[in-house]
mmCIF file of C-alpha atoms in Angstrom:
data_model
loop_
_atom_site.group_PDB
_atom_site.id
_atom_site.type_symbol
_atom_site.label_atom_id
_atom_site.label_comp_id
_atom_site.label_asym_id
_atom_site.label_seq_id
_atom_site.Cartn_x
_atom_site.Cartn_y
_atom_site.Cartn_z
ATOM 1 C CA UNK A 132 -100.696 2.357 28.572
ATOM 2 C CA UNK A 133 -103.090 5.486 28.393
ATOM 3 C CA UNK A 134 -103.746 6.507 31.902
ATOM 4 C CA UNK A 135 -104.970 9.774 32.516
ATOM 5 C CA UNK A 136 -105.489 10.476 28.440
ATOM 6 C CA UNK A 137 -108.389 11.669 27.159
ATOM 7 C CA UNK A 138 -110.030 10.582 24.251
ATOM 8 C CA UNK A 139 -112.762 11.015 21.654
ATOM 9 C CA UNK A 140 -114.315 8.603 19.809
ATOM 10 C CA UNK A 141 -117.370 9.192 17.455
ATOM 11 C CA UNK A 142 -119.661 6.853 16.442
ATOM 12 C CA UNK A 143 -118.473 4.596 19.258
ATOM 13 C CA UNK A 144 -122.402 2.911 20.553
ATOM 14 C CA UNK A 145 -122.158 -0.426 18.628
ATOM 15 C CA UNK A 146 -119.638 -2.784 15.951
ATOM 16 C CA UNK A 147 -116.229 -1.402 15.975
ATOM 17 C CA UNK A 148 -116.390 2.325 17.921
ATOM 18 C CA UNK A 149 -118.099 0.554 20.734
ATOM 19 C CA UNK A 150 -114.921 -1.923 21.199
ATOM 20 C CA UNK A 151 -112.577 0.960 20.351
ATOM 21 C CA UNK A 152 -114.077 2.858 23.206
ATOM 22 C CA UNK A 153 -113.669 0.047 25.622
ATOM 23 C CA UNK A 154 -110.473 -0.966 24.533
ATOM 24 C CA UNK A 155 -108.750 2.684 25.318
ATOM 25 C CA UNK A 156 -110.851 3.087 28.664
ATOM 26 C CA UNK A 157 -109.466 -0.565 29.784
ATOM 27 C CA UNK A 158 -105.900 0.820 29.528
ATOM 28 C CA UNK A 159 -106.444 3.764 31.401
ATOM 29 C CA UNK A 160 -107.939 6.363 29.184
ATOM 30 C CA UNK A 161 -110.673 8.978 29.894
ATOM 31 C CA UNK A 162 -113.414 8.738 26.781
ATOM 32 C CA UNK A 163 -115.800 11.078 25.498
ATOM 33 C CA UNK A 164 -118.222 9.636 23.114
ATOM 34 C CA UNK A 165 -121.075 11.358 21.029
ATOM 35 C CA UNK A 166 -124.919 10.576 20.206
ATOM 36 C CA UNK A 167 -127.666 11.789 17.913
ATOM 37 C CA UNK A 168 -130.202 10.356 19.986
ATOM 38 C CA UNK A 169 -129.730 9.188 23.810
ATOM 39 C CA UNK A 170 -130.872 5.661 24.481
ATOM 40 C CA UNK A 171 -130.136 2.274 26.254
ATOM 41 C CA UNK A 172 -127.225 1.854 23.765
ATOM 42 C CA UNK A 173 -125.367 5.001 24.778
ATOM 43 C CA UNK A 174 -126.002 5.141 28.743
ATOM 44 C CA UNK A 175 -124.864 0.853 28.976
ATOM 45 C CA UNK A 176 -121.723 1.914 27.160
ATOM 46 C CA UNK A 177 -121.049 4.994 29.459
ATOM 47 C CA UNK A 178 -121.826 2.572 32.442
ATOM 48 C CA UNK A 179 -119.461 0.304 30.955
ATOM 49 C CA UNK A 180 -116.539 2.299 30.474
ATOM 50 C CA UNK A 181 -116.812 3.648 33.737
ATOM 51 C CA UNK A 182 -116.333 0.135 35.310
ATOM 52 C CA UNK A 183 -112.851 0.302 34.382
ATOM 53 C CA UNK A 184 -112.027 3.200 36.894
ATOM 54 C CA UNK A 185 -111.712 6.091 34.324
ATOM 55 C CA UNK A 186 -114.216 8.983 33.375
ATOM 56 C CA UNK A 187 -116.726 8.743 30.698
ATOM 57 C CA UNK A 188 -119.263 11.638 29.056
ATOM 58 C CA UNK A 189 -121.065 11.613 26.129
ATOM 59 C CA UNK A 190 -122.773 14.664 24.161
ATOM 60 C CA UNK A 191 -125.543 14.639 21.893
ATOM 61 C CA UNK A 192 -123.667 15.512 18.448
ATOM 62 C CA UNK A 193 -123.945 15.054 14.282
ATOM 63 C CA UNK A 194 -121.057 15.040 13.645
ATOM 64 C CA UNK A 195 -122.207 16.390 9.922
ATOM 65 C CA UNK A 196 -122.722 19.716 11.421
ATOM 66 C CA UNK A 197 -119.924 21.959 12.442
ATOM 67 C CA UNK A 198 -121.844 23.738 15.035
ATOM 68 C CA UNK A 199 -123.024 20.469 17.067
ATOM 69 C CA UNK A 200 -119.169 19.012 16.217
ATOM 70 C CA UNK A 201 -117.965 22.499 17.634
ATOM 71 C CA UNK A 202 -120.151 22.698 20.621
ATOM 72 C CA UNK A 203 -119.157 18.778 21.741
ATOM 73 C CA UNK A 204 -115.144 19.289 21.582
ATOM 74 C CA UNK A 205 -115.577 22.677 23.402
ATOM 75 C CA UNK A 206 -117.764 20.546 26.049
ATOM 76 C CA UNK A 207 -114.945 17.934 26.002
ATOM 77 C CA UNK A 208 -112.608 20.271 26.051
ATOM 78 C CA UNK A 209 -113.872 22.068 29.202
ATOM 79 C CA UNK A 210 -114.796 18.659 30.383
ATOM 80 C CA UNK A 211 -111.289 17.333 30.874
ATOM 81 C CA UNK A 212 -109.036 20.207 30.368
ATOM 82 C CA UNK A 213 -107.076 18.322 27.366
ATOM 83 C CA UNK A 214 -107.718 15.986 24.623
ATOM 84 C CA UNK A 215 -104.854 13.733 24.133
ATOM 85 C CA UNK A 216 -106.572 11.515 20.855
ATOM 86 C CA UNK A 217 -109.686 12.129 18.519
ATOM 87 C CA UNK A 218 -110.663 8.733 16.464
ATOM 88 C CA UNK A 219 -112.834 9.511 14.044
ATOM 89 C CA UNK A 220 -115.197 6.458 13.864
ATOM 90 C CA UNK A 221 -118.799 7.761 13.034
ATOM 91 C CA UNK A 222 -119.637 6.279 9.619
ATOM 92 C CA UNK A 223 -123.030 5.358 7.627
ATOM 93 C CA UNK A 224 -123.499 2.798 4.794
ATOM 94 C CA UNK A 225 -126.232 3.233 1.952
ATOM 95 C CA UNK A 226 -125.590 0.954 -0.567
ATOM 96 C CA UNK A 227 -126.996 0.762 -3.995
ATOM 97 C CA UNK A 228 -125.527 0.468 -7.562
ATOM 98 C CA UNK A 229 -124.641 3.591 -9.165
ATOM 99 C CA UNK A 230 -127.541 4.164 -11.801
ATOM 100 C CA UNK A 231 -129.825 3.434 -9.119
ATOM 101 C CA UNK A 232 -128.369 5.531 -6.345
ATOM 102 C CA UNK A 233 -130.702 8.893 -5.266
ATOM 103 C CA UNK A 234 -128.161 12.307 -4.648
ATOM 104 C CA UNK A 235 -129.726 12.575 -1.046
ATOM 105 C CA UNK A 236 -128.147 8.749 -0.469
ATOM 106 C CA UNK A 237 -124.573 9.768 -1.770
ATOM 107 C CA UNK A 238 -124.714 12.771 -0.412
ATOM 108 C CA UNK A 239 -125.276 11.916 2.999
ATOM 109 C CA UNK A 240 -122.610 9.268 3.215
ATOM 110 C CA UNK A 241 -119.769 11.671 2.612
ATOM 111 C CA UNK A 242 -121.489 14.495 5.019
ATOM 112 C CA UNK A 243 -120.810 11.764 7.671
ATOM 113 C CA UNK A 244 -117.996 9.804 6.567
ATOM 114 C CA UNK A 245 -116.010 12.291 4.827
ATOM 115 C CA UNK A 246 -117.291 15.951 5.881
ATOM 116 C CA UNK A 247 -117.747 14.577 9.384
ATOM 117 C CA UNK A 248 -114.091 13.526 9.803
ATOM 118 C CA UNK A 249 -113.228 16.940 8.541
ATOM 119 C CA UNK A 250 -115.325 18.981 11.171
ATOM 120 C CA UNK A 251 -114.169 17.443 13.989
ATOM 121 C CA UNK A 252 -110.404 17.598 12.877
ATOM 122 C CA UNK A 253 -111.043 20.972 12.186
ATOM 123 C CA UNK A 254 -112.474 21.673 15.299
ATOM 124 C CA UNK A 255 -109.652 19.669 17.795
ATOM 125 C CA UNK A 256 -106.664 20.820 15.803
ATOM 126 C CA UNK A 257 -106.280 24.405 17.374
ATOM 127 C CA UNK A 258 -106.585 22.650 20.680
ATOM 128 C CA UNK A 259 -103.647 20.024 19.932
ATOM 129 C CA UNK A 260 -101.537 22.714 18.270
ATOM 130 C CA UNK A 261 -102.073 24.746 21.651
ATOM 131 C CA UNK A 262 -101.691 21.892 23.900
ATOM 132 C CA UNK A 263 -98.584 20.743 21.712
ATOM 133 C CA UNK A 264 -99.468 17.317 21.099
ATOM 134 C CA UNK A 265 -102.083 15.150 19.757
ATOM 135 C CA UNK A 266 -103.170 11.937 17.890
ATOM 136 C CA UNK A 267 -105.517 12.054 15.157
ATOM 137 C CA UNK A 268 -106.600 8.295 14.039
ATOM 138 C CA UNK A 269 -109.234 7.920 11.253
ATOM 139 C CA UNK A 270 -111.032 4.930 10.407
ATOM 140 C CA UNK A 271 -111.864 4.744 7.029
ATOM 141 C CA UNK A 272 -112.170 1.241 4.957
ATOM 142 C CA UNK A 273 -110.413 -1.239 2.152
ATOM 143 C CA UNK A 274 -113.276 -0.177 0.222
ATOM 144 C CA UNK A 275 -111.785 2.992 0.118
ATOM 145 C CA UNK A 276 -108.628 1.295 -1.383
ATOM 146 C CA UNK A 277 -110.046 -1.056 -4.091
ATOM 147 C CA UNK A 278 -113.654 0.033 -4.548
ATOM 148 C CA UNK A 279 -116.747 -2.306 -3.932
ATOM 149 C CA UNK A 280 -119.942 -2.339 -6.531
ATOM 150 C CA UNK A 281 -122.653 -1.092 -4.701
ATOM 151 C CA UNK A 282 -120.683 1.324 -2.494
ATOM 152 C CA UNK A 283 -119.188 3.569 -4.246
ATOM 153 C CA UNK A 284 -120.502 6.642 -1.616
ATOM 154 C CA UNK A 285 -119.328 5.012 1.019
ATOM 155 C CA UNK A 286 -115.502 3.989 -1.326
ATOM 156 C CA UNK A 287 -115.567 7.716 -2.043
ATOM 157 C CA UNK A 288 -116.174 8.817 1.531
ATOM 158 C CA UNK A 289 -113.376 6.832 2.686
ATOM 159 C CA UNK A 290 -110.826 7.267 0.036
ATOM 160 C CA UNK A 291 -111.566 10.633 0.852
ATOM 161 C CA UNK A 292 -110.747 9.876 4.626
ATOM 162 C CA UNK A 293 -107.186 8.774 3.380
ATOM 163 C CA UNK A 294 -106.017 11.404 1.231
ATOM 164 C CA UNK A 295 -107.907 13.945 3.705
ATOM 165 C CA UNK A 296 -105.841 12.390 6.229
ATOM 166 C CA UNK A 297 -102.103 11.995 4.445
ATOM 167 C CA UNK A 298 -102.627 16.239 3.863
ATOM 168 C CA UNK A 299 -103.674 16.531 7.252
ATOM 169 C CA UNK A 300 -101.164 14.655 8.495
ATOM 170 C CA UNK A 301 -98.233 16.846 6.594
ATOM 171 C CA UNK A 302 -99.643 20.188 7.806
ATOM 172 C CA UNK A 303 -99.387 19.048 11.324
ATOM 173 C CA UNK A 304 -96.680 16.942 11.748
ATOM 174 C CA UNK A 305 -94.243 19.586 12.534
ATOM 175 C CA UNK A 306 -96.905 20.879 15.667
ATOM 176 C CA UNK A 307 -96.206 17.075 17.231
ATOM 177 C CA UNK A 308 -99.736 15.993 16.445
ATOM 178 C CA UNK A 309 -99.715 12.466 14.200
ATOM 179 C CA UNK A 310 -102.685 11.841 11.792
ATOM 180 C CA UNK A 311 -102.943 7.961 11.190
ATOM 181 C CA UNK A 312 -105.969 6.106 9.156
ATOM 182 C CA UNK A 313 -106.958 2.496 10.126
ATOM 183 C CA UNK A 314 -108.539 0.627 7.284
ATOM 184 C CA UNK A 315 -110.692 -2.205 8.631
ATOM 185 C CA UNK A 316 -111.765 -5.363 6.024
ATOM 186 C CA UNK A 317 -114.495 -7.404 6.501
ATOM 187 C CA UNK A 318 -114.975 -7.300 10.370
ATOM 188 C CA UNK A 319 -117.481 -9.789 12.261
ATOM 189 C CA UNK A 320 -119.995 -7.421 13.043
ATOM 190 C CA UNK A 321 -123.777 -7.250 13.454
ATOM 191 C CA UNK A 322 -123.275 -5.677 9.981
ATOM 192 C CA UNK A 323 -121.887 -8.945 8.707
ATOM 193 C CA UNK A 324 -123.890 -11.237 10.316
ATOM 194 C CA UNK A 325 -126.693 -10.366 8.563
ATOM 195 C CA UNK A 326 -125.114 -11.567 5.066
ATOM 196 C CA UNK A 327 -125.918 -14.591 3.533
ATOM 197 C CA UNK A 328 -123.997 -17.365 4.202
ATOM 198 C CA UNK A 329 -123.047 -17.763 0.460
ATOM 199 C CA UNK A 330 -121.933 -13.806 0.419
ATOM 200 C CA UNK A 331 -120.084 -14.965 3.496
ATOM 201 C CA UNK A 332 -118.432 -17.711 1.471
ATOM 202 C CA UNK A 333 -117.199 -15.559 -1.250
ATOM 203 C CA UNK A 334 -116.034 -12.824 1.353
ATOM 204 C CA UNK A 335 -113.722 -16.114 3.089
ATOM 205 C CA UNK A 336 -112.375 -16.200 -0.287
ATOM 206 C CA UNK A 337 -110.750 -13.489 -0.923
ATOM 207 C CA UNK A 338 -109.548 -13.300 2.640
ATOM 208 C CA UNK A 339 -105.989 -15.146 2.490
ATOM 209 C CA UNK A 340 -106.506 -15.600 6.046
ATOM 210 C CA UNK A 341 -109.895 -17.296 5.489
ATOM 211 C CA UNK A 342 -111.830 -15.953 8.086
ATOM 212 C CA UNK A 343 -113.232 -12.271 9.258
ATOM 213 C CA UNK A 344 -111.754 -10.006 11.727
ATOM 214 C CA UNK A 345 -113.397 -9.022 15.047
ATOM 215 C CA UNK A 346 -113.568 -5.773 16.583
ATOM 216 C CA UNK A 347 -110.777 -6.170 19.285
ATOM 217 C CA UNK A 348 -108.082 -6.924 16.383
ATOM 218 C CA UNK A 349 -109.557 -2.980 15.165
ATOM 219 C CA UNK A 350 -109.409 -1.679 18.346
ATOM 220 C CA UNK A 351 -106.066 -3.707 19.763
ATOM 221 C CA UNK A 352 -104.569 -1.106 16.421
ATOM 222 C CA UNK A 353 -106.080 2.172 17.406
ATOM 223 C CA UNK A 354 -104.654 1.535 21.182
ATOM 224 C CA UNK A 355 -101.621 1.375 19.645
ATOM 225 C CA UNK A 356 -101.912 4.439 17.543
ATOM 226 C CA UNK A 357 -103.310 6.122 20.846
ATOM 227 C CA UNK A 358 -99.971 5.340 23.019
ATOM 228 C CA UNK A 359 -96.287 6.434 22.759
ATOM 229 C CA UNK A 360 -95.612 3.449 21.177
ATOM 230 C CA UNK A 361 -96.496 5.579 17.698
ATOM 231 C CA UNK A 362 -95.012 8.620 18.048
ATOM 232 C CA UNK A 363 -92.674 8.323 15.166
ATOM 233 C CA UNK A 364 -95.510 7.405 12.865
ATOM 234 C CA UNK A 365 -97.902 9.656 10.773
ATOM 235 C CA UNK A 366 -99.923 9.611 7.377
ATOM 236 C CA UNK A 367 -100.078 5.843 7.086
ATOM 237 C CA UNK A 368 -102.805 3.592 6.578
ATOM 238 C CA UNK A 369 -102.930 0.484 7.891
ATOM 239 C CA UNK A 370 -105.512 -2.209 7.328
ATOM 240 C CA UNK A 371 -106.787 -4.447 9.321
ATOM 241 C CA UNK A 372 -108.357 -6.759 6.792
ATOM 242 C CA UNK A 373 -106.230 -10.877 7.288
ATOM 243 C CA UNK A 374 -104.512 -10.055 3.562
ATOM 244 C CA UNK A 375 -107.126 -9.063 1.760
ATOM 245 C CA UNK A 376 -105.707 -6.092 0.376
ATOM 246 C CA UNK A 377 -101.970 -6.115 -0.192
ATOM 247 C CA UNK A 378 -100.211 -3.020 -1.847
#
């Protein structure tokens, strides 16, 4: 379904980037992931992706700053000649309720999450317009739909992924590059397995499908997003969350 692309995906060394990755490089695509710091994590995953026959690379990158996010897609870029898809994945959590929440802890949830997903769109798009194609799928959250107490850095980071992402979206459509957000719910993750099983409960709850997602059903999405299969779609969000949000 993706041979021979080449693809980025940030934040991609555990939970939901890590399937993503492996997902795309089981159907054939190239993948280019980035790290802050190089460990066991990062060099399995690499290993791993390369088992399926394509090419893997990964670049030491925060994706907060615009010079390390420029320096990694130029590496990329000069890497593997083209980048075909950029999924913005990389994304941080500190939660805390509002009147308790320190500026450096709100702050640094949207430098990731939100001013993250900027620099590296920023940085691919001149290479997509160039190239004349190009997918752009962001991951943001159903928190960043309804709102969550306790969140609302991270709610604001990503419901500043989506309308980043819908403007984005309309100022490249017409250059053949589609800008698409994927808004995961509660996703069985080591995140969410270290909730109590009575937060659990209540989660089930409001779940009409009564029972968490799991990475693949993320990452089964962004392949499609990825392919051909979505070239007639841009500036939608679609969650990936059993019913749990409905608009």
């Amino acid at each position: 379904m993706l041979k021979d692309k080449n693809i980025i995906v940030t934040g991609a060394t555990r939970g939901i980037g890590k399937e993503i990755a492996l997902t795309l490089a089981q159907n054939g695509a190239n993948i280019a992931i980035n790290y802050r710091n190089y460990n066991e994590e990062v060099e399995e995953l690499i290993n791993s992706i390369k088992e399926f026959g394509v090419e893997a690379i990964a670049v030491k990158c925060d994706v907060s700053k615009s010079d390390e996010v420029d320096n990694f897609i130029s590496e990329v870029k000069n890497h593997f000649s083209s980048i075909d898809v950029l999924v913005n994945n990389a994304g941080i959590t500190k939660d805390g309720l509002l009147l308790r929440m320190k500026d450096e802890d709100f702050n640094s949830v949207l430098d990731v999450n939100l001013k993250g997903t900027f620099n590296t769109t920023k940085s691919i798009s001149p290479i997509m317009i160039k190239q004349k194609h190009g997918k752009i799928i962001n991951i943001s959250s159903v928190v960043g739909i309804v709102g969550n107490a306790g969140q609302c850095n991270y709610a604001a980071s990503k419901a500043g992924v989506i309308g980043f992402s819908k403007s984005v979206a309309r100022e490249l459509a017409s250059r053949n590059i589609n800008v698409n957000v994927v808004a995961p719910g509660y996703i069985d993750t080591d995140m969410t397995k270290s909730l109590p099983d009575k937060v659990k409960d209540e989660i089930l709850k409001s779940i009409p499908m009564k029972k968490m997602g799991n990475p693949k059903e993320v990452a089964n999405l962004v392949l499609f997003l990825s392919s051909s299969l979505s070239d007639y779609i841009t500036g939608q969000v679609i969650n990936v969350d059993g019913g749990m949000v409905m608009a």
